[in-house]
Amino acid sequence: ASEAEEKDLVIIGGGVAGYVAAIKAGQAGLKVACIEKRGTLGGTCLNVGCIPSKSLLNNSHLYHTILHDTKHRGIDVGDVKLNLATLMKAKETSVSGLTKGIEFLFKKNGVEYIKGTGAFVDEHTVAVNLIEGGETSVKAKNIFIATGSEATPFPGLTIDEKKVITSTGAIALQQVPKKMVVIGGGIIGLEMGSVWSRLGAEVTVVEYLGQIGGPGMDAEISKMIQKMLTKQGMKFKLNTKVMSGDDSGETVKISTEAAKGGKEETLDADVVLVAIGRRPYTSGLGLENIGLETDDKGRLVIDQEYRTKIPHIRVIGDVTFGPMLAHKAEEEGVAAVEFLTKGYGHVNYGAIPSVMYTHPEVAWVGQNEQELKAAGVKYKAGSFPFSANSRAKTNLDTEGIVKFLSDAETDRILGVHIVGPNAGEMIAEATLALEYGASSEDVARTSHAHPTLSEAFKEAAMATYDKAIHY
Ligand code: FAD
Ligand code: NAI
């Protein structure tokens, strides 16, 4: 059906970047088609990323809480058993509900959904190898590339998603491993490591850098969460580089070396999670047919309006610059369509929040202390511990702090860093404040309901330009 008619816009990839752009374009009245090869919409995030991992994080946290944290609350529980198959089923229910929801939104907004693999034939034509068999091709005035990213493999280890896994295997294990080694203490390593540690695995995280959580995480906050996760049973080897692995035997052997050279060690695991980052995905896209190249990191190069050197071909999401986050991909999907339909669009890359969904959660937006120091910016810091917050105390969940960083002279907020209960929701307020150019005093003079965790947020702001009341 699509072969004859020329579209206003064809989008390759139905992940968060692609599907959001498709809906936005449909709403604007464009004739739009979205090509997705997975068979379901929503991309990495909905199918094998954000959504399934958060389902497992939520339910494994509940299990862990019931096992270890009920007695002193006055709740005596009997025999607690893990039913991993049902836990996985609950995950699948959330995933399928959400991916089908996008199909519904496509219909509602007049987006044509083409199930298959797209490849450029020329600058205006995409051939599609259909999932159900056969081929078709679509012509379009404009094309968006939104093909996302994939896990970076570790040289020498063969990913079978059973013994040597990426995050995709880590959301689908059929039994709890006895020993798990995680290569990379970034967000995936800590979230998925947490899940399996809570469910009973002995988890060791090997991280090349001197801190966990990646370089964006504030160093003070990183130290705090590492202590908390250690208390929960996870083990960490920092400043340690994984050199090689051997997966030929029953277990997997991982050889490590001190990052600065020297001390070597071999770790043994039933399951090894490779979580050393993700890389842009463009294979099979036929970029050579239109003369588009990727940079040294595999990213498609674009200008500020998401255009490649072929101006009617734009790129959004993980496959181009910026943090590999779903909400960043979503913002770009909207902005790229607005550039097309209105001639202007906007994403503030300085105010994109990050959240790590461990317990407690870690969340931040803006710059961290080590970045400000390196840039020579004069700043003030103010923080407030959840141990002094009334709601956290009533919830018996008091680990963590809120920390504000603001300009020494103007008090304008430069960054907010939280480790603590509900940090992922609380960071929205910080993001809004940053977006509006608020000062820490603006936040502190805003009334926050009592008793809520958000009062810790207000008091941390207060501690930045004055003194906190309750600490
Ligand atoms: P993708 O979601 O990767 O979508 C690209 C789609 O394009 C894929 O479905 C792919 O099949 C399709 N495709 C590729 N090539 C072709 C082709 N030639 N033809 C047709 N289709 C094609 N981010 C967050 O913000 N919060 C989180 O909590 C979070 N958790 C995560 C947990 C895990 C385990 C992982 C792996 C990632 C997580 N992320 C999270 C990151 C998030 O998933 C990505 O940033 C987001 O999915 C990027 O969206 P995208 O549309 O650019 O790419
Ligand atoms: P990452 O880049 O966050 O972390 C990878 C870590 O591995 C780094 O700290 C790095 O120093 C370390 N490393 C690399 N090579 C190593 C080696 N040989 N030995 C030891 N350590 C090594 O990548 P990760 O965790 O794979 O996640 C990929 C991306 O997915 C994230 O950057 C994020 O954009 C996205 N994501 C987001 C989530 C969220 O928002 N909650 C959840 C999960 C993923």
GROMACS .gro file of N, CA and C in nm, residues 334-437:
model
  312
  334VAL      N    1   1.048   1.506   1.940
  334VAL     CA    2   0.957   1.620   1.931
  334VAL      C    3   1.025   1.737   1.859
  335ALA      N    4   1.147   1.770   1.902
  335ALA     CA    5   1.217   1.887   1.845
  335ALA      C    6   1.243   1.870   1.696
  336ALA      N    7   1.284   1.750   1.654
  336ALA     CA    8   1.316   1.729   1.512
  336ALA      C    9   1.192   1.748   1.424
  337VAL      N   10   1.077   1.701   1.474
  337VAL     CA   11   0.952   1.721   1.397
  337VAL      C   12   0.916   1.869   1.395
  338GLU      N   13   0.939   1.939   1.506
  338GLU     CA   14   0.909   2.083   1.508
  338GLU      C   15   0.998   2.161   1.412
  339PHE      N   16   1.124   2.120   1.403
  339PHE     CA   17   1.211   2.185   1.302
  339PHE      C   18   1.151   2.168   1.163
  340LEU      N   19   1.095   2.049   1.141
  340LEU     CA   20   1.038   2.018   1.009
  340LEU      C   21   0.911   2.097   0.983
  341THR      N   22   0.823   2.102   1.083
  341THR     CA   23   0.690   2.159   1.059
  341THR      C   24   0.685   2.309   1.087
  342LYS      N   25   0.771   2.357   1.181
  342LYS     CA   26   0.763   2.498   1.221
  342LYS      C   27   0.889   2.577   1.191
  343GLY      N   28   1.000   2.504   1.170
  343GLY     CA   29   1.126   2.572   1.146
  343GLY      C   30   1.205   2.601   1.273
  344TYR      N   31   1.149   2.567   1.389
  344TYR     CA   32   1.226   2.581   1.513
  344TYR      C   33   1.191   2.467   1.609
  345GLY      N   34   1.283   2.439   1.699
  345GLY     CA   35   1.264   2.335   1.799
  345GLY      C   36   1.371   2.355   1.905
  346HIS      N   37   1.357   2.288   2.021
  346HIS     CA   38   1.454   2.316   2.125
  346HIS      C   39   1.468   2.202   2.226
  347VAL      N   40   1.592   2.165   2.254
  347VAL     CA   41   1.619   2.073   2.365
  347VAL      C   42   1.729   2.137   2.449
  348ASN      N   43   1.708   2.148   2.579
  348ASN     CA   44   1.811   2.202   2.668
  348ASN      C   45   1.896   2.088   2.720
  349TYR      N   46   2.012   2.067   2.657
  349TYR     CA   47   2.098   1.954   2.696
  349TYR      C   48   2.164   1.976   2.832
  350GLY      N   49   2.155   2.098   2.884
  350GLY     CA   50   2.211   2.125   3.016
  350GLY      C   51   2.116   2.087   3.128
  351ALA      N   52   1.994   2.049   3.092
  351ALA     CA   53   1.895   2.016   3.196
  351ALA      C   54   1.825   1.883   3.164
  352ILE      N   55   1.908   1.781   3.142
  352ILE     CA   56   1.852   1.646   3.122
  352ILE      C   57   1.886   1.563   3.245
  353PRO      N   58   1.785   1.520   3.319
  353PRO     CA   59   1.814   1.446   3.442
  353PRO      C   60   1.863   1.304   3.417
  354SER      N   61   1.940   1.252   3.512
  354SER     CA   62   1.982   1.111   3.511
  354SER      C   63   1.930   1.045   3.637
  355VAL      N   64   1.883   0.924   3.624
  355VAL     CA   65   1.835   0.851   3.742
  355VAL      C   66   1.889   0.709   3.739
  356MET      N   67   1.941   0.664   3.851
  356MET     CA   68   1.976   0.523   3.866
  356MET      C   69   1.877   0.462   3.964
  357TYR      N   70   1.807   0.357   3.919
  357TYR     CA   71   1.693   0.306   3.995
  357TYR      C   72   1.729   0.194   4.092
  358THR      N   73   1.840   0.212   4.164
  358THR     CA   74   1.876   0.119   4.272
  358THR      C   75   1.791   0.155   4.393
  359HIS      N   76   1.813   0.088   4.506
  359HIS     CA   77   1.753   0.140   4.629
  359HIS      C   78   1.863   0.171   4.727
  360PRO      N   79   1.874   0.294   4.777
  360PRO     CA   80   1.793   0.406   4.731
  360PRO      C   81   1.833   0.447   4.588
  361GLU      N   82   1.747   0.530   4.530
  361GLU     CA   83   1.776   0.579   4.396
  361GLU      C   84   1.882   0.688   4.400
  362VAL      N   85   1.952   0.705   4.287
  362VAL     CA   86   2.044   0.817   4.272
  362VAL      C   87   1.994   0.900   4.155
  363ALA      N   88   1.988   1.031   4.170
  363ALA     CA   89   1.940   1.114   4.060
  363ALA      C   90   2.017   1.245   4.060
  364TRP      N   91   2.040   1.296   3.941
  364TRP     CA   92   2.109   1.425   3.934
  364TRP      C   93   2.073   1.499   3.807
  365VAL      N   94   2.098   1.630   3.812
  365VAL     CA   95   2.080   1.713   3.693
  365VAL      C   96   2.180   1.827   3.702
  366GLY      N   97   2.230   1.870   3.588
  366GLY     CA   98   2.330   1.978   3.587
  366GLY      C   99   2.468   1.923   3.618
  367GLN      N  100   2.554   2.015   3.666
  367GLN     CA  101   2.694   1.976   3.685
  367GLN      C  102   2.721   1.921   3.825
  368ASN      N  103   2.823   1.834   3.835
  368ASN     CA  104   2.862   1.782   3.965
  368ASN      C  105   2.984   1.857   4.017
  369GLU      N  106   3.020   1.825   4.143
  369GLU     CA  107   3.127   1.902   4.206
  369GLU      C  108   3.260   1.888   4.133
  370GLN      N  109   3.293   1.765   4.090
  370GLN     CA  110   3.423   1.749   4.024
  370GLN      C  111   3.427   1.824   3.891
  371GLU      N  112   3.313   1.834   3.822
  371GLU     CA  113   3.311   1.909   3.695
  371GLU      C  114   3.327   2.059   3.720
  372LEU      N  115   3.260   2.109   3.823
  372LEU     CA  116   3.270   2.252   3.854
  372LEU      C  117   3.413   2.289   3.893
  373LYS      N  118   3.475   2.202   3.974
  373LYS     CA  119   3.614   2.227   4.015
  373LYS      C  120   3.704   2.231   3.893
  374ALA      N  121   3.688   2.131   3.805
  374ALA     CA  122   3.773   2.122   3.686
  374ALA      C  123   3.756   2.244   3.597
  375ALA      N  124   3.633   2.300   3.595
  375ALA     CA  125   3.607   2.416   3.509
  375ALA      C  126   3.644   2.547   3.579
  376GLY      N  127   3.686   2.538   3.704
  376GLY     CA  128   3.725   2.657   3.779
  376GLY      C  129   3.608   2.748   3.816
  377VAL      N  130   3.488   2.691   3.825
  377VAL     CA  131   3.369   2.770   3.859
  377VAL      C  132   3.362   2.787   4.011
  378LYS      N  133   3.335   2.910   4.056
  378LYS     CA  134   3.319   2.932   4.201
  378LYS      C  135   3.175   2.898   4.239
  379TYR      N  136   3.160   2.805   4.332
  379TYR     CA  137   3.025   2.758   4.366
  379TYR      C  138   3.010   2.741   4.516
  380LYS      N  139   2.884   2.734   4.562
  380LYS     CA  140   2.854   2.701   4.701
  380LYS      C  141   2.780   2.568   4.701
  381ALA      N  142   2.801   2.489   4.808
  381ALA     CA  143   2.730   2.362   4.818
  381ALA      C  144   2.645   2.362   4.944
  382GLY      N  145   2.526   2.305   4.935
  382GLY     CA  146   2.442   2.290   5.054
  382GLY      C  147   2.378   2.153   5.049
  383SER      N  148   2.373   2.084   5.163
  383SER     CA  149   2.310   1.952   5.158
  383SER      C  150   2.223   1.927   5.281
  384PHE      N  151   2.138   1.829   5.270
  384PHE     CA  152   2.048   1.794   5.380
  384PHE      C  153   2.030   1.643   5.380
  385PRO      N  154   2.049   1.578   5.498
  385PRO     CA  155   2.039   1.432   5.502
  385PRO      C  156   1.894   1.387   5.522
  386PHE      N  157   1.857   1.277   5.460
  386PHE     CA  158   1.722   1.223   5.482
  386PHE      C  159   1.703   1.177   5.626
  387SER      N  160   1.815   1.152   5.698
  387SER     CA  161   1.802   1.109   5.837
  387SER      C  162   1.742   1.220   5.923
  388ALA      N  163   1.739   1.345   5.872
  388ALA     CA  164   1.678   1.455   5.947
  388ALA      C  165   1.543   1.495   5.887
  389ASN      N  166   1.492   1.415   5.794
  389ASN     CA  167   1.364   1.446   5.730
  389ASN      C  168   1.254   1.362   5.795
  390SER      N  169   1.145   1.428   5.833
  390SER     CA  170   1.042   1.359   5.912
  390SER      C  171   0.978   1.243   5.837
  391ARG      N  172   0.950   1.260   5.708
  391ARG     CA  173   0.883   1.154   5.632
  391ARG      C  174   0.975   1.032   5.616
  392ALA      N  175   1.103   1.059   5.587
  392ALA     CA  176   1.199   0.949   5.573
  392ALA      C  177   1.208   0.872   5.704
  393LYS      N  178   1.203   0.948   5.816
  393LYS     CA  179   1.210   0.884   5.948
  393LYS      C  180   1.087   0.797   5.973
  394THR      N  181   0.967   0.850   5.938
  394THR     CA  182   0.846   0.768   5.962
  394THR      C  183   0.847   0.645   5.871
  395ASN      N  184   0.908   0.658   5.755
  395ASN     CA  185   0.915   0.544   5.662
  395ASN      C  186   1.027   0.446   5.696
  396LEU      N  187   1.107   0.479   5.798
  396LEU     CA  188   1.226   0.401   5.833
  396LEU      C  189   1.313   0.377   5.709
  397ASP      N  190   1.331   0.483   5.632
  397ASP     CA  191   1.408   0.474   5.508
  397ASP      C  192   1.487   0.605   5.497
  398THR      N  193   1.596   0.613   5.573
  398THR     CA  194   1.660   0.743   5.596
  398THR      C  195   1.799   0.759   5.533
  399GLU      N  196   1.839   0.662   5.454
  399GLU     CA  197   1.974   0.674   5.396
  399GLU      C  198   1.975   0.776   5.283
  400GLY      N  199   2.080   0.858   5.280
  400GLY     CA  200   2.099   0.946   5.165
  400GLY      C  201   2.093   1.094   5.196
  401ILE      N  202   2.122   1.174   5.094
  401ILE     CA  203   2.120   1.320   5.108
  401ILE      C  204   2.069   1.387   4.979
  402VAL      N  205   2.030   1.514   4.994
  402VAL     CA  206   2.009   1.601   4.879
  402VAL      C  207   2.120   1.704   4.882
  403LYS      N  208   2.179   1.730   4.767
  403LYS     CA  209   2.291   1.825   4.763
  403LYS      C  210   2.270   1.924   4.649
  404PHE      N  211   2.276   2.052   4.683
  404PHE     CA  212   2.264   2.160   4.584
  404PHE      C  213   2.401   2.221   4.557
  405LEU      N  214   2.424   2.258   4.433
  405LEU     CA  215   2.544   2.335   4.399
  405LEU      C  216   2.495   2.459   4.328
  406SER      N  217   2.534   2.575   4.378
  406SER     CA  218   2.488   2.696   4.309
  406SER      C  219   2.603   2.795   4.294
  407ASP      N  220   2.586   2.888   4.202
  407ASP     CA  221   2.690   2.986   4.172
  407ASP      C  222   2.721   3.071   4.296
  408ALA      N  223   2.851   3.084   4.328
  408ALA     CA  224   2.892   3.152   4.450
  408ALA      C  225   2.842   3.296   4.453
  409GLU      N  226   2.834   3.360   4.339
  409GLU     CA  227   2.796   3.501   4.336
  409GLU      C  228   2.647   3.521   4.320
  410THR      N  229   2.588   3.454   4.222
  410THR     CA  230   2.448   3.480   4.188
  410THR      C  231   2.349   3.386   4.255
  411ASP      N  232   2.397   3.275   4.311
  411ASP     CA  233   2.314   3.172   4.374
  411ASP      C  234   2.233   3.091   4.272
  412ARG      N  235   2.254   3.115   4.144
  412ARG     CA  236   2.183   3.036   4.042
  412ARG      C  237   2.222   2.888   4.055
  413ILE      N  238   2.123   2.801   4.049
  413ILE     CA  239   2.149   2.657   4.066
  413ILE      C  240   2.231   2.604   3.948
  414LEU      N  241   2.339   2.530   3.981
  414LEU     CA  242   2.424   2.473   3.876
  414LEU      C  243   2.407   2.321   3.866
  415GLY      N  244   2.369   2.260   3.977
  415GLY     CA  245   2.350   2.115   3.976
  415GLY      C  246   2.281   2.070   4.103
  416VAL      N  247   2.205   1.961   4.093
  416VAL     CA  248   2.143   1.901   4.212
  416VAL      C  249   2.170   1.751   4.208
  417HIS      N  250   2.210   1.696   4.322
  417HIS     CA  251   2.250   1.555   4.329
  417HIS      C  252   2.181   1.490   4.448
  418ILE      N  253   2.111   1.382   4.423
  418ILE     CA  254   2.035   1.319   4.530
  418ILE      C  255   2.067   1.170   4.535
  419VAL      N  256   2.089   1.119   4.655
  419VAL     CA  257   2.083   0.974   4.676
  419VAL      C  258   1.985   0.958   4.790
  420GLY      N  259   1.881   0.881   4.765
  420GLY     CA  260   1.781   0.866   4.870
  420GLY      C  261   1.650   0.816   4.815
  421PRO      N  262   1.556   0.788   4.907
  421PRO     CA  263   1.427   0.736   4.864
  421PRO      C  264   1.358   0.833   4.769
  422ASN      N  265   1.307   0.780   4.657
  422ASN     CA  266   1.230   0.862   4.563
  422ASN      C  267   1.311   0.970   4.491
  423ALA      N  268   1.442   0.956   4.488
  423ALA     CA  269   1.527   1.057   4.422
  423ALA      C  270   1.485   1.078   4.277
  424GLY      N  271   1.443   0.971   4.211
  424GLY     CA  272   1.407   0.978   4.069
  424GLY      C  273   1.287   1.067   4.042
  425GLU      N  274   1.193   1.074   4.136
  425GLU     CA  275   1.079   1.163   4.120
  425GLU      C  276   1.118   1.305   4.161
  426MET      N  277   1.196   1.313   4.269
  426MET     CA  278   1.233   1.444   4.323
  426MET      C  279   1.317   1.527   4.226
  427ILE      N  280   1.392   1.459   4.138
  427ILE     CA  281   1.483   1.531   4.049
  427ILE      C  282   1.405   1.616   3.947
  428ALA      N  283   1.276   1.584   3.928
  428ALA     CA  284   1.195   1.664   3.835
  428ALA      C  285   1.188   1.809   3.881
  429GLU      N  286   1.179   1.828   4.012
  429GLU     CA  287   1.170   1.964   4.064
  429GLU      C  288   1.302   2.039   4.040
  430ALA      N  289   1.411   1.968   4.058
  430ALA     CA  290   1.543   2.029   4.034
  430ALA      C  291   1.558   2.065   3.886
  431THR      N  292   1.509   1.978   3.800
  431THR     CA  293   1.521   2.001   3.656
  431THR      C  294   1.441   2.124   3.615
  432LEU      N  295   1.322   2.136   3.672
  432LEU     CA  296   1.239   2.253   3.643
  432LEU      C  297   1.308   2.381   3.692
  433ALA      N  298   1.364   2.373   3.813
  433ALA     CA  299   1.434   2.490   3.869
  433ALA      C  300   1.551   2.530   3.779
  434LEU      N  301   1.626   2.432   3.734
  434LEU     CA  302   1.741   2.458   3.648
  434LEU      C  303   1.696   2.518   3.515
  435GLU      N  304   1.590   2.461   3.460
  435GLU     CA  305   1.535   2.506   3.331
  435GLU      C  306   1.492   2.653   3.340
  436TYR      N  307   1.435   2.691   3.454
  436TYR     CA  308   1.387   2.828   3.471
  436TYR      C  309   1.495   2.922   3.527
  437GLY      N  310   1.617   2.870   3.544
  437GLY     CA  311   1.725   2.954   3.595
  437GLY      C  312   1.705   2.999   3.738
   0.00000   0.00000   0.00000
